[in-house]
mmCIF file of C-alpha atoms and ligand atoms in Angstrom:
data_model
loop_
_atom_site.group_PDB
_atom_site.id
_atom_site.type_symbol
_atom_site.label_atom_id
_atom_site.label_comp_id
_atom_site.label_asym_id
_atom_site.label_seq_id
_atom_site.Cartn_x
_atom_site.Cartn_y
_atom_site.Cartn_z
ATOM 1 C CA UNK A 45 -11.302 -8.656 34.709
ATOM 2 C CA UNK A 46 -11.529 -9.850 31.143
ATOM 3 C CA UNK A 47 -10.148 -13.323 30.458
ATOM 4 C CA UNK A 48 -6.864 -13.308 28.504
ATOM 5 C CA UNK A 49 -7.350 -14.175 24.883
ATOM 6 C CA UNK A 50 -4.841 -16.672 23.531
ATOM 7 C CA UNK A 51 -2.356 -14.940 21.204
ATOM 8 C CA UNK A 52 -2.591 -17.720 18.670
ATOM 9 C CA UNK A 53 -5.706 -19.352 17.307
ATOM 10 C CA UNK A 54 -5.883 -22.223 14.877
ATOM 11 C CA UNK A 55 -8.698 -23.038 12.472
ATOM 12 C CA UNK A 56 -8.093 -25.730 9.876
ATOM 13 C CA UNK A 57 -5.006 -24.512 8.039
ATOM 14 C CA UNK A 58 -5.117 -20.930 9.311
ATOM 15 C CA UNK A 59 -3.100 -19.655 12.255
ATOM 16 C CA UNK A 60 -3.515 -16.124 13.518
ATOM 17 C CA UNK A 61 -0.600 -14.506 15.339
ATOM 18 C CA UNK A 62 -1.540 -11.192 16.912
ATOM 19 C CA UNK A 63 1.619 -9.212 17.660
ATOM 20 C CA UNK A 64 -0.524 -6.292 18.874
ATOM 21 C CA UNK A 65 1.063 -3.513 16.821
ATOM 22 C CA UNK A 66 1.509 -0.416 18.953
ATOM 23 C CA UNK A 67 -0.499 2.353 17.372
ATOM 24 C CA UNK A 68 1.917 5.260 17.243
ATOM 25 C CA UNK A 69 0.757 8.635 18.392
ATOM 26 C CA UNK A 70 -1.481 9.489 15.443
ATOM 27 C CA UNK A 71 -2.586 12.816 16.862
ATOM 28 C CA UNK A 72 0.995 14.003 17.379
ATOM 29 C CA UNK A 73 2.038 12.887 13.885
ATOM 30 C CA UNK A 74 -0.958 14.673 12.355
ATOM 31 C CA UNK A 75 -0.444 17.903 14.288
ATOM 32 C CA UNK A 76 3.254 17.972 13.369
ATOM 33 C CA UNK A 77 2.401 17.603 9.692
ATOM 34 C CA UNK A 78 -0.174 20.368 9.894
ATOM 35 C CA UNK A 79 2.326 22.654 11.675
ATOM 36 C CA UNK A 80 4.982 22.465 8.924
ATOM 37 C CA UNK A 81 5.427 25.193 6.271
ATOM 38 C CA UNK A 82 3.886 22.978 3.582
ATOM 39 C CA UNK A 83 1.096 21.354 5.563
ATOM 40 C CA UNK A 84 1.223 17.624 4.998
ATOM 41 C CA UNK A 85 -0.499 14.389 6.081
ATOM 42 C CA UNK A 86 0.762 10.821 5.653
ATOM 43 C CA UNK A 87 -1.479 9.049 3.079
ATOM 44 C CA UNK A 88 -1.907 6.080 5.433
ATOM 45 C CA UNK A 89 -4.580 8.211 7.139
ATOM 46 C CA UNK A 90 -6.819 7.915 4.060
ATOM 47 C CA UNK A 91 -7.778 4.404 5.075
ATOM 48 C CA UNK A 92 -10.440 4.618 7.740
ATOM 49 C CA UNK A 93 -13.521 2.473 7.050
ATOM 50 C CA UNK A 94 -15.072 4.998 4.645
ATOM 51 C CA UNK A 95 -11.697 5.695 3.006
ATOM 52 C CA UNK A 96 -11.101 1.986 2.361
ATOM 53 C CA UNK A 97 -14.548 1.759 0.755
ATOM 54 C CA UNK A 98 -13.811 4.788 -1.427
ATOM 55 C CA UNK A 99 -10.447 3.349 -2.478
ATOM 56 C CA UNK A 100 -12.243 0.156 -3.438
ATOM 57 C CA UNK A 101 -14.524 2.248 -5.666
ATOM 58 C CA UNK A 102 -11.471 3.995 -7.154
ATOM 59 C CA UNK A 103 -10.027 0.637 -8.251
ATOM 60 C CA UNK A 104 -13.117 0.097 -10.420
ATOM 61 C CA UNK A 105 -13.209 3.564 -12.064
ATOM 62 C CA UNK A 106 -12.735 3.657 -15.843
ATOM 63 C CA UNK A 107 -9.895 6.201 -15.508
ATOM 64 C CA UNK A 108 -8.051 4.285 -12.761
ATOM 65 C CA UNK A 109 -6.182 1.654 -14.802
ATOM 66 C CA UNK A 110 -3.596 0.324 -12.258
ATOM 67 C CA UNK A 111 -5.649 -2.291 -10.377
ATOM 68 C CA UNK A 112 -7.278 -3.985 -13.338
ATOM 69 C CA UNK A 113 -4.070 -3.835 -15.372
ATOM 70 C CA UNK A 114 -1.977 -5.408 -12.615
ATOM 71 C CA UNK A 115 -4.565 -8.143 -12.053
ATOM 72 C CA UNK A 116 -4.600 -8.967 -15.774
ATOM 73 C CA UNK A 117 -0.784 -9.195 -15.740
ATOM 74 C CA UNK A 118 -0.752 -11.475 -12.672
ATOM 75 C CA UNK A 119 -3.506 -13.618 -14.158
ATOM 76 C CA UNK A 120 -1.904 -13.932 -17.587
ATOM 77 C CA UNK A 121 1.670 -14.500 -16.389
ATOM 78 C CA UNK A 122 1.070 -16.700 -13.325
ATOM 79 C CA UNK A 123 2.923 -19.728 -14.739
ATOM 80 C CA UNK A 124 6.028 -17.718 -15.607
ATOM 81 C CA UNK A 125 5.839 -15.924 -12.275
ATOM 82 C CA UNK A 126 5.594 -19.314 -10.556
ATOM 83 C CA UNK A 127 8.790 -20.392 -12.319
ATOM 84 C CA UNK A 128 10.664 -17.463 -10.778
ATOM 85 C CA UNK A 129 9.169 -17.987 -7.321
ATOM 86 C CA UNK A 130 10.287 -21.626 -7.394
ATOM 87 C CA UNK A 131 8.406 -24.534 -5.871
ATOM 88 C CA UNK A 132 7.301 -24.540 -2.263
ATOM 89 C CA UNK A 133 8.282 -20.995 -1.294
ATOM 90 C CA UNK A 134 6.913 -19.134 1.713
ATOM 91 C CA UNK A 135 4.926 -16.289 0.179
ATOM 92 C CA UNK A 136 4.813 -13.179 2.392
ATOM 93 C CA UNK A 137 2.515 -10.221 1.682
ATOM 94 C CA UNK A 138 2.975 -7.006 3.710
ATOM 95 C CA UNK A 139 -0.253 -4.971 3.857
ATOM 96 C CA UNK A 140 -2.268 -7.893 2.527
ATOM 97 C CA UNK A 141 -5.722 -6.316 3.082
ATOM 98 C CA UNK A 142 -8.330 -8.595 1.531
ATOM 99 C CA UNK A 143 -5.650 -10.835 -0.109
ATOM 100 C CA UNK A 144 -7.491 -10.433 -3.403
ATOM 101 C CA UNK A 145 -4.516 -10.343 -5.785
ATOM 102 C CA UNK A 146 -2.651 -13.317 -4.345
ATOM 103 C CA UNK A 147 -5.634 -15.530 -5.258
ATOM 104 C CA UNK A 148 -4.566 -15.147 -8.888
ATOM 105 C CA UNK A 149 -1.191 -16.738 -8.128
ATOM 106 C CA UNK A 150 -1.766 -19.469 -5.546
ATOM 107 C CA UNK A 151 -2.761 -22.356 -7.840
ATOM 108 C CA UNK A 152 0.286 -21.718 -10.030
ATOM 109 C CA UNK A 153 2.887 -20.819 -7.375
ATOM 110 C CA UNK A 154 1.765 -23.543 -4.925
ATOM 111 C CA UNK A 155 3.576 -21.983 -1.958
ATOM 112 C CA UNK A 156 4.382 -24.102 1.104
ATOM 113 C CA UNK A 157 2.738 -21.357 3.162
ATOM 114 C CA UNK A 158 1.175 -17.915 2.730
ATOM 115 C CA UNK A 159 1.958 -15.205 5.299
ATOM 116 C CA UNK A 160 -0.359 -12.170 5.111
ATOM 117 C CA UNK A 161 0.825 -9.257 7.299
ATOM 118 C CA UNK A 162 -1.612 -6.497 8.145
ATOM 119 C CA UNK A 163 -2.166 -3.898 10.821
ATOM 120 C CA UNK A 164 -5.932 -4.418 11.093
ATOM 121 C CA UNK A 165 -6.484 -7.532 13.247
ATOM 122 C CA UNK A 166 -10.170 -8.159 12.593
ATOM 123 C CA UNK A 167 -9.916 -7.514 8.858
ATOM 124 C CA UNK A 168 -6.839 -9.742 8.568
ATOM 125 C CA UNK A 169 -8.410 -12.585 10.490
ATOM 126 C CA UNK A 170 -11.575 -12.504 8.367
ATOM 127 C CA UNK A 171 -9.609 -12.358 5.135
ATOM 128 C CA UNK A 172 -7.333 -15.247 6.186
ATOM 129 C CA UNK A 173 -10.271 -17.461 7.171
ATOM 130 C CA UNK A 174 -12.044 -16.782 3.877
ATOM 131 C CA UNK A 175 -8.873 -17.535 1.918
ATOM 132 C CA UNK A 176 -8.409 -20.730 3.938
ATOM 133 C CA UNK A 177 -11.856 -21.930 2.908
ATOM 134 C CA UNK A 178 -11.106 -21.261 -0.748
ATOM 135 C CA UNK A 179 -7.637 -22.841 -0.655
ATOM 136 C CA UNK A 180 -7.940 -25.658 1.900
ATOM 137 C CA UNK A 181 -4.543 -27.128 0.917
ATOM 138 C CA UNK A 182 -2.725 -23.864 1.783
ATOM 139 C CA UNK A 183 -1.205 -23.318 5.243
ATOM 140 C CA UNK A 184 -1.925 -19.673 6.095
ATOM 141 C CA UNK A 185 0.056 -17.987 8.829
ATOM 142 C CA UNK A 186 -1.576 -14.573 9.369
ATOM 143 C CA UNK A 187 0.443 -12.053 11.380
ATOM 144 C CA UNK A 188 -1.073 -8.864 12.746
ATOM 145 C CA UNK A 189 1.856 -6.436 12.852
ATOM 146 C CA UNK A 190 2.861 -2.992 11.601
ATOM 147 C CA UNK A 191 5.395 -4.005 8.973
ATOM 148 C CA UNK A 192 6.503 -0.395 8.583
ATOM 149 C CA UNK A 193 8.081 -0.734 12.027
ATOM 150 C CA UNK A 194 9.583 -4.209 11.670
ATOM 151 C CA UNK A 195 13.283 -4.182 10.811
ATOM 152 C CA UNK A 196 13.162 -7.970 10.894
ATOM 153 C CA UNK A 197 10.580 -10.319 9.542
ATOM 154 C CA UNK A 198 8.200 -11.260 12.385
ATOM 155 C CA UNK A 199 9.375 -14.482 14.038
ATOM 156 C CA UNK A 200 7.777 -17.915 14.094
ATOM 157 C CA UNK A 201 7.311 -18.272 10.333
ATOM 158 C CA UNK A 202 7.438 -21.640 8.600
ATOM 159 C CA UNK A 203 10.848 -22.486 7.098
ATOM 160 C CA UNK A 204 11.522 -22.241 3.364
ATOM 161 C CA UNK A 205 12.645 -19.797 0.639
ATOM 162 C CA UNK A 206 10.991 -16.463 1.182
ATOM 163 C CA UNK A 207 9.263 -14.558 -1.567
ATOM 164 C CA UNK A 208 7.720 -11.192 -0.705
ATOM 165 C CA UNK A 209 4.664 -10.102 -2.728
ATOM 166 C CA UNK A 210 4.147 -6.328 -2.739
ATOM 167 C CA UNK A 211 1.540 -5.433 -5.372
ATOM 168 C CA UNK A 212 -0.534 -2.321 -6.078
ATOM 169 C CA UNK A 213 2.295 0.175 -6.631
ATOM 170 C CA UNK A 214 2.006 0.879 -2.913
ATOM 171 C CA UNK A 215 5.758 1.484 -3.021
ATOM 172 C CA UNK A 216 4.946 4.628 -5.065
ATOM 173 C CA UNK A 217 3.708 6.383 -1.920
ATOM 174 C CA UNK A 218 7.289 6.542 -0.647
ATOM 175 C CA UNK A 219 9.909 9.123 -1.636
ATOM 176 C CA UNK A 220 12.564 7.312 -3.716
ATOM 177 C CA UNK A 221 15.044 7.315 -0.815
ATOM 178 C CA UNK A 222 12.483 5.796 1.553
ATOM 179 C CA UNK A 223 11.404 3.327 -1.143
ATOM 180 C CA UNK A 224 15.029 2.220 -1.486
ATOM 181 C CA UNK A 225 15.375 1.844 2.289
ATOM 182 C CA UNK A 226 12.193 -0.250 2.311
ATOM 183 C CA UNK A 227 13.539 -2.475 -0.502
ATOM 184 C CA UNK A 228 16.768 -2.879 1.482
ATOM 185 C CA UNK A 229 14.704 -4.094 4.422
ATOM 186 C CA UNK A 230 12.825 -6.571 2.206
ATOM 187 C CA UNK A 231 16.206 -7.733 0.857
ATOM 188 C CA UNK A 232 17.134 -8.508 4.468
ATOM 189 C CA UNK A 233 13.802 -10.301 5.046
ATOM 190 C CA UNK A 234 14.236 -12.655 2.070
ATOM 191 C CA UNK A 235 17.863 -13.613 2.798
ATOM 192 C CA UNK A 236 20.281 -14.599 0.043
ATOM 193 C CA UNK A 237 18.048 -17.116 -1.740
ATOM 194 C CA UNK A 238 14.628 -15.401 -1.725
ATOM 195 C CA UNK A 239 12.804 -13.094 -4.116
ATOM 196 C CA UNK A 240 10.484 -10.135 -4.362
ATOM 197 C CA UNK A 241 7.453 -9.769 -6.637
ATOM 198 C CA UNK A 242 6.490 -6.111 -6.779
ATOM 199 C CA UNK A 243 3.865 -4.132 -8.731
ATOM 200 C CA UNK A 244 4.910 -0.709 -10.021
ATOM 201 C CA UNK A 245 2.903 1.935 -11.865
ATOM 202 C CA UNK A 246 4.735 3.246 -14.936
ATOM 203 C CA UNK A 247 5.645 6.754 -16.066
ATOM 204 C CA UNK A 248 3.416 7.734 -19.010
ATOM 205 C CA UNK A 249 1.588 10.687 -20.542
ATOM 206 C CA UNK A 250 0.641 13.452 -18.128
ATOM 207 C CA UNK A 251 -2.923 13.401 -19.493
ATOM 208 C CA UNK A 252 -3.440 9.731 -18.753
ATOM 209 C CA UNK A 253 -1.953 9.987 -15.275
ATOM 210 C CA UNK A 254 -3.806 13.168 -14.346
ATOM 211 C CA UNK A 255 -7.098 11.585 -15.466
ATOM 212 C CA UNK A 256 -6.533 8.567 -13.191
ATOM 213 C CA UNK A 257 -6.447 10.906 -10.171
ATOM 214 C CA UNK A 258 -9.181 13.298 -11.395
ATOM 215 C CA UNK A 259 -12.002 10.928 -12.284
ATOM 216 C CA UNK A 260 -15.178 12.332 -13.808
ATOM 217 C CA UNK A 261 -17.385 10.804 -11.075
ATOM 218 C CA UNK A 262 -15.450 12.657 -8.372
ATOM 219 C CA UNK A 263 -14.641 9.567 -6.291
ATOM 220 C CA UNK A 264 -10.954 10.471 -5.887
ATOM 221 C CA UNK A 265 -11.970 13.961 -4.746
ATOM 222 C CA UNK A 266 -14.272 12.405 -2.154
ATOM 223 C CA UNK A 267 -11.496 10.007 -1.087
ATOM 224 C CA UNK A 268 -9.144 12.976 -0.638
ATOM 225 C CA UNK A 269 -11.679 15.095 1.293
ATOM 226 C CA UNK A 270 -12.687 12.126 3.478
ATOM 227 C CA UNK A 271 -9.292 12.533 5.143
ATOM 228 C CA UNK A 272 -10.696 15.630 6.842
ATOM 229 C CA UNK A 273 -13.532 13.639 8.466
ATOM 230 C CA UNK A 274 -10.872 11.276 9.795
ATOM 231 C CA UNK A 275 -8.897 14.266 11.156
ATOM 232 C CA UNK A 276 -12.035 15.636 12.800
ATOM 233 C CA UNK A 277 -12.409 12.387 14.722
ATOM 234 C CA UNK A 278 -8.765 11.977 15.720
ATOM 235 C CA UNK A 279 -8.093 15.628 16.567
ATOM 236 C CA UNK A 280 -11.540 16.709 17.713
ATOM 237 C CA UNK A 281 -11.329 19.250 14.880
ATOM 238 C CA UNK A 282 -13.964 21.135 12.901
ATOM 239 C CA UNK A 283 -12.649 20.868 9.317
ATOM 240 C CA UNK A 284 -15.456 21.530 6.830
ATOM 241 C CA UNK A 285 -14.551 19.309 3.846
ATOM 242 C CA UNK A 286 -16.690 21.514 1.587
ATOM 243 C CA UNK A 287 -14.226 24.362 2.213
ATOM 244 C CA UNK A 288 -11.397 22.350 0.600
ATOM 245 C CA UNK A 289 -10.881 21.547 -3.066
ATOM 246 C CA UNK A 290 -9.315 18.340 -4.458
ATOM 247 C CA UNK A 291 -6.186 19.082 -6.497
ATOM 248 C CA UNK A 292 -4.155 16.321 -8.178
ATOM 249 C CA UNK A 293 -1.503 16.771 -10.863
ATOM 250 C CA UNK A 294 1.412 14.905 -12.434
ATOM 251 C CA UNK A 295 4.871 16.420 -12.127
ATOM 252 C CA UNK A 296 6.772 14.728 -14.985
ATOM 253 C CA UNK A 297 10.165 16.021 -13.803
ATOM 254 C CA UNK A 298 9.781 14.222 -10.462
ATOM 255 C CA UNK A 299 7.631 11.513 -11.996
ATOM 256 C CA UNK A 300 5.025 11.757 -9.312
ATOM 257 C CA UNK A 301 1.364 12.501 -8.798
ATOM 258 C CA UNK A 302 0.812 15.014 -6.015
ATOM 259 C CA UNK A 303 -2.539 15.233 -4.274
ATOM 260 C CA UNK A 304 -3.511 18.261 -2.232
ATOM 261 C CA UNK A 305 -6.527 19.653 -0.399
ATOM 262 C CA UNK A 306 -6.679 23.357 -1.212
ATOM 263 C CA UNK A 307 -8.362 25.783 1.159
ATOM 264 C CA UNK A 308 -11.135 27.601 -0.723
ATOM 265 C CA UNK A 309 -10.750 30.677 1.497
ATOM 266 C CA UNK A 310 -8.843 32.054 4.447
ATOM 267 C CA UNK A 311 -10.103 30.056 7.413
ATOM 268 C CA UNK A 312 -9.242 28.896 10.901
ATOM 269 C CA UNK A 313 -9.867 25.294 11.885
ATOM 270 C CA UNK A 314 -10.162 24.545 15.577
ATOM 271 C CA UNK A 315 -9.160 21.320 17.284
ATOM 272 C CA UNK A 316 -9.155 20.243 20.916
ATOM 273 C CA UNK A 317 -5.660 21.651 21.539
ATOM 274 C CA UNK A 318 -5.623 24.811 19.454
ATOM 275 C CA UNK A 319 -6.238 26.126 15.969
ATOM 276 C CA UNK A 320 -4.796 25.851 12.469
ATOM 277 C CA UNK A 321 -4.892 28.819 10.093
ATOM 278 C CA UNK A 322 -5.195 28.516 6.324
ATOM 279 C CA UNK A 323 -4.589 31.277 3.787
ATOM 280 C CA UNK A 324 -6.873 31.261 0.773
ATOM 281 C CA UNK A 325 -5.386 28.773 -1.724
ATOM 282 C CA UNK A 326 -3.055 27.215 0.840
ATOM 283 C CA UNK A 327 -2.921 23.421 0.637
ATOM 284 C CA UNK A 328 -2.425 20.282 2.667
ATOM 285 C CA UNK A 329 -0.212 17.856 0.710
ATOM 286 C CA UNK A 330 -1.981 14.517 1.170
ATOM 287 C CA UNK A 331 -0.195 12.067 -1.157
ATOM 288 C CA UNK A 332 2.671 11.403 -3.538
ATOM 289 C CA UNK A 333 2.381 8.559 -5.996
ATOM 290 C CA UNK A 334 5.711 7.979 -7.735
ATOM 291 C CA UNK A 335 5.834 6.414 -11.186
ATOM 292 C CA UNK A 336 8.833 4.550 -12.592
ATOM 293 C CA UNK A 337 10.332 3.413 -15.854
ATOM 294 C CA UNK A 338 11.844 -0.079 -15.948
ATOM 295 C CA UNK A 339 15.276 1.594 -15.845
ATOM 296 C CA UNK A 340 14.531 3.911 -12.925
ATOM 297 C CA UNK A 341 13.040 1.055 -10.908
ATOM 298 C CA UNK A 342 15.981 -1.239 -11.703
ATOM 299 C CA UNK A 343 18.342 1.509 -10.493
ATOM 300 C CA UNK A 344 16.336 1.966 -7.283
ATOM 301 C CA UNK A 345 16.429 -1.798 -6.649
ATOM 302 C CA UNK A 346 20.147 -2.069 -7.451
ATOM 303 C CA UNK A 347 20.841 0.459 -4.687
ATOM 304 C CA UNK A 348 19.103 -1.976 -2.327
ATOM 305 C CA UNK A 349 21.174 -4.963 -3.487
ATOM 306 C CA UNK A 350 18.416 -6.375 -5.682
ATOM 307 C CA UNK A 351 18.618 -7.252 -9.372
ATOM 308 C CA UNK A 352 15.692 -7.241 -11.762
ATOM 309 C CA UNK A 353 15.244 -10.834 -12.941
ATOM 310 C CA UNK A 354 11.995 -10.498 -14.916
ATOM 311 C CA UNK A 355 9.446 -7.857 -15.871
ATOM 312 C CA UNK A 356 5.873 -8.459 -16.988
ATOM 313 C CA UNK A 357 3.800 -5.627 -18.434
ATOM 314 C CA UNK A 358 0.636 -4.964 -20.454
ATOM 315 C CA UNK A 359 0.615 -4.091 -24.177
ATOM 316 C CA UNK A 360 0.026 -0.406 -23.457
ATOM 317 C CA UNK A 361 2.922 -0.356 -20.934
ATOM 318 C CA UNK A 362 0.712 1.098 -18.208
ATOM 319 C CA UNK A 363 1.903 -1.080 -15.306
ATOM 320 C CA UNK A 364 4.758 -3.470 -14.496
ATOM 321 C CA UNK A 365 5.224 -6.478 -12.245
ATOM 322 C CA UNK A 366 8.904 -7.122 -11.465
ATOM 323 C CA UNK A 367 10.638 -10.146 -10.003
ATOM 324 C CA UNK A 368 13.728 -9.082 -8.038
ATOM 325 C CA UNK A 369 16.379 -11.240 -6.405
ATOM 326 C CA UNK A 370 19.542 -10.493 -4.429
ATOM 327 C CA UNK A 371 22.430 -9.518 -6.728
ATOM 328 C CA UNK A 372 24.530 -12.585 -7.508
ATOM 329 C CA UNK A 373 21.955 -15.143 -6.275
ATOM 330 C CA UNK A 374 21.200 -18.293 -8.253
ATOM 331 C CA UNK A 375 17.736 -18.856 -9.754
ATOM 332 C CA UNK A 376 15.454 -21.172 -7.681
ATOM 333 C CA UNK A 377 15.181 -24.871 -8.590
ATOM 334 C CA UNK A 378 18.696 -24.946 -10.053
HETATM 335 C C1 AVJ B 660 -2.788 2.735 -3.144
HETATM 336 C C2 AVJ B 660 -1.000 4.299 -3.219
HETATM 337 C C3 AVJ B 660 -1.285 2.749 -5.002
HETATM 338 O O1 AVJ B 660 -1.229 5.975 -5.586
HETATM 339 O O2 AVJ B 660 -2.594 5.148 -7.040
HETATM 340 C C4 AVJ B 660 -5.433 6.173 -5.722
HETATM 341 C C5 AVJ B 660 -3.699 5.475 -3.912
HETATM 342 N N1 AVJ B 660 -4.723 7.714 -4.401
HETATM 343 N N2 AVJ B 660 -6.032 7.325 -6.057
HETATM 344 C C6 AVJ B 660 -2.200 5.282 -5.887
HETATM 345 C C7 AVJ B 660 -4.595 6.420 -4.672
HETATM 346 C C8 AVJ B 660 -5.603 8.261 -5.249
HETATM 347 C C9 AVJ B 660 -2.936 4.514 -4.781
HETATM 348 N N3 AVJ B 660 -2.019 3.614 -4.033
#
């Protein structure tokens, strides 16, 4: 028998709370998506080890402006942002990954505690320990949980005003209705006196957007096709990624990027429970990435009981960082 590991560990100012997120039935979810009329896969499946590496490369591509633009906004506006967050808040980041962006804010916001939430226990623990070394004054309360499945904020958090940090335009992966439901949940997490700092990619020219998802080096295409390697592992399937073409386009009427993997020919893919047929030119829809105007995002937030209190953007209006607070709430610090 293996000895029980304690659920909580403490190193300097870092606590690690492993809530052992139940991994849903990935294989069932994938097979259902592949059985629908428009074959589809949830974009969360992009991020196996190789996929996370490829996404990291994407963030440094010349055509992919969102990451560097958002970081410049956070860096340049940290003092103003800190004013909205108020002193001594509890800063909560769902899907914190490597906690890279929050580093730009910590010395200005001076939160009473930082709460990174992530589904990957080992990655989260490493990232929290590294952050703790860099910011020894900061109490870090890392929680391993699947925030997508938490109606309530995980328990046991330090007291204080709650500010949720949700950068990266990750919210763009959700259909507007689901995005609004998610904002409603965050509204519930922060209570009546908290806030939400969220990064949103902006609607802009089709050319500029299409280029960001069709880079000349082909990294986004590789990122898209890597999904099939992941499927091969999970489903015991024999997808040949070379038989699928990367297709990404902007639909300005729905204000979203769609990514697809298009079958280069009629083919049958086998997996350990059956087979999946593809007509020539038939696609798997692998991602939506919704873009917003300030007005459309304010309307989305209003439907979730949140009012836009401040917006920071770059000169070219490529990306926005919004501070939202519950409708009718008073600003922090009087
Ligand atoms: C991580 C969802 C914000 O939509 O721009 C980048 C993912 N996909 N290139 C985005 C992505 C293709 C990214 N998000």
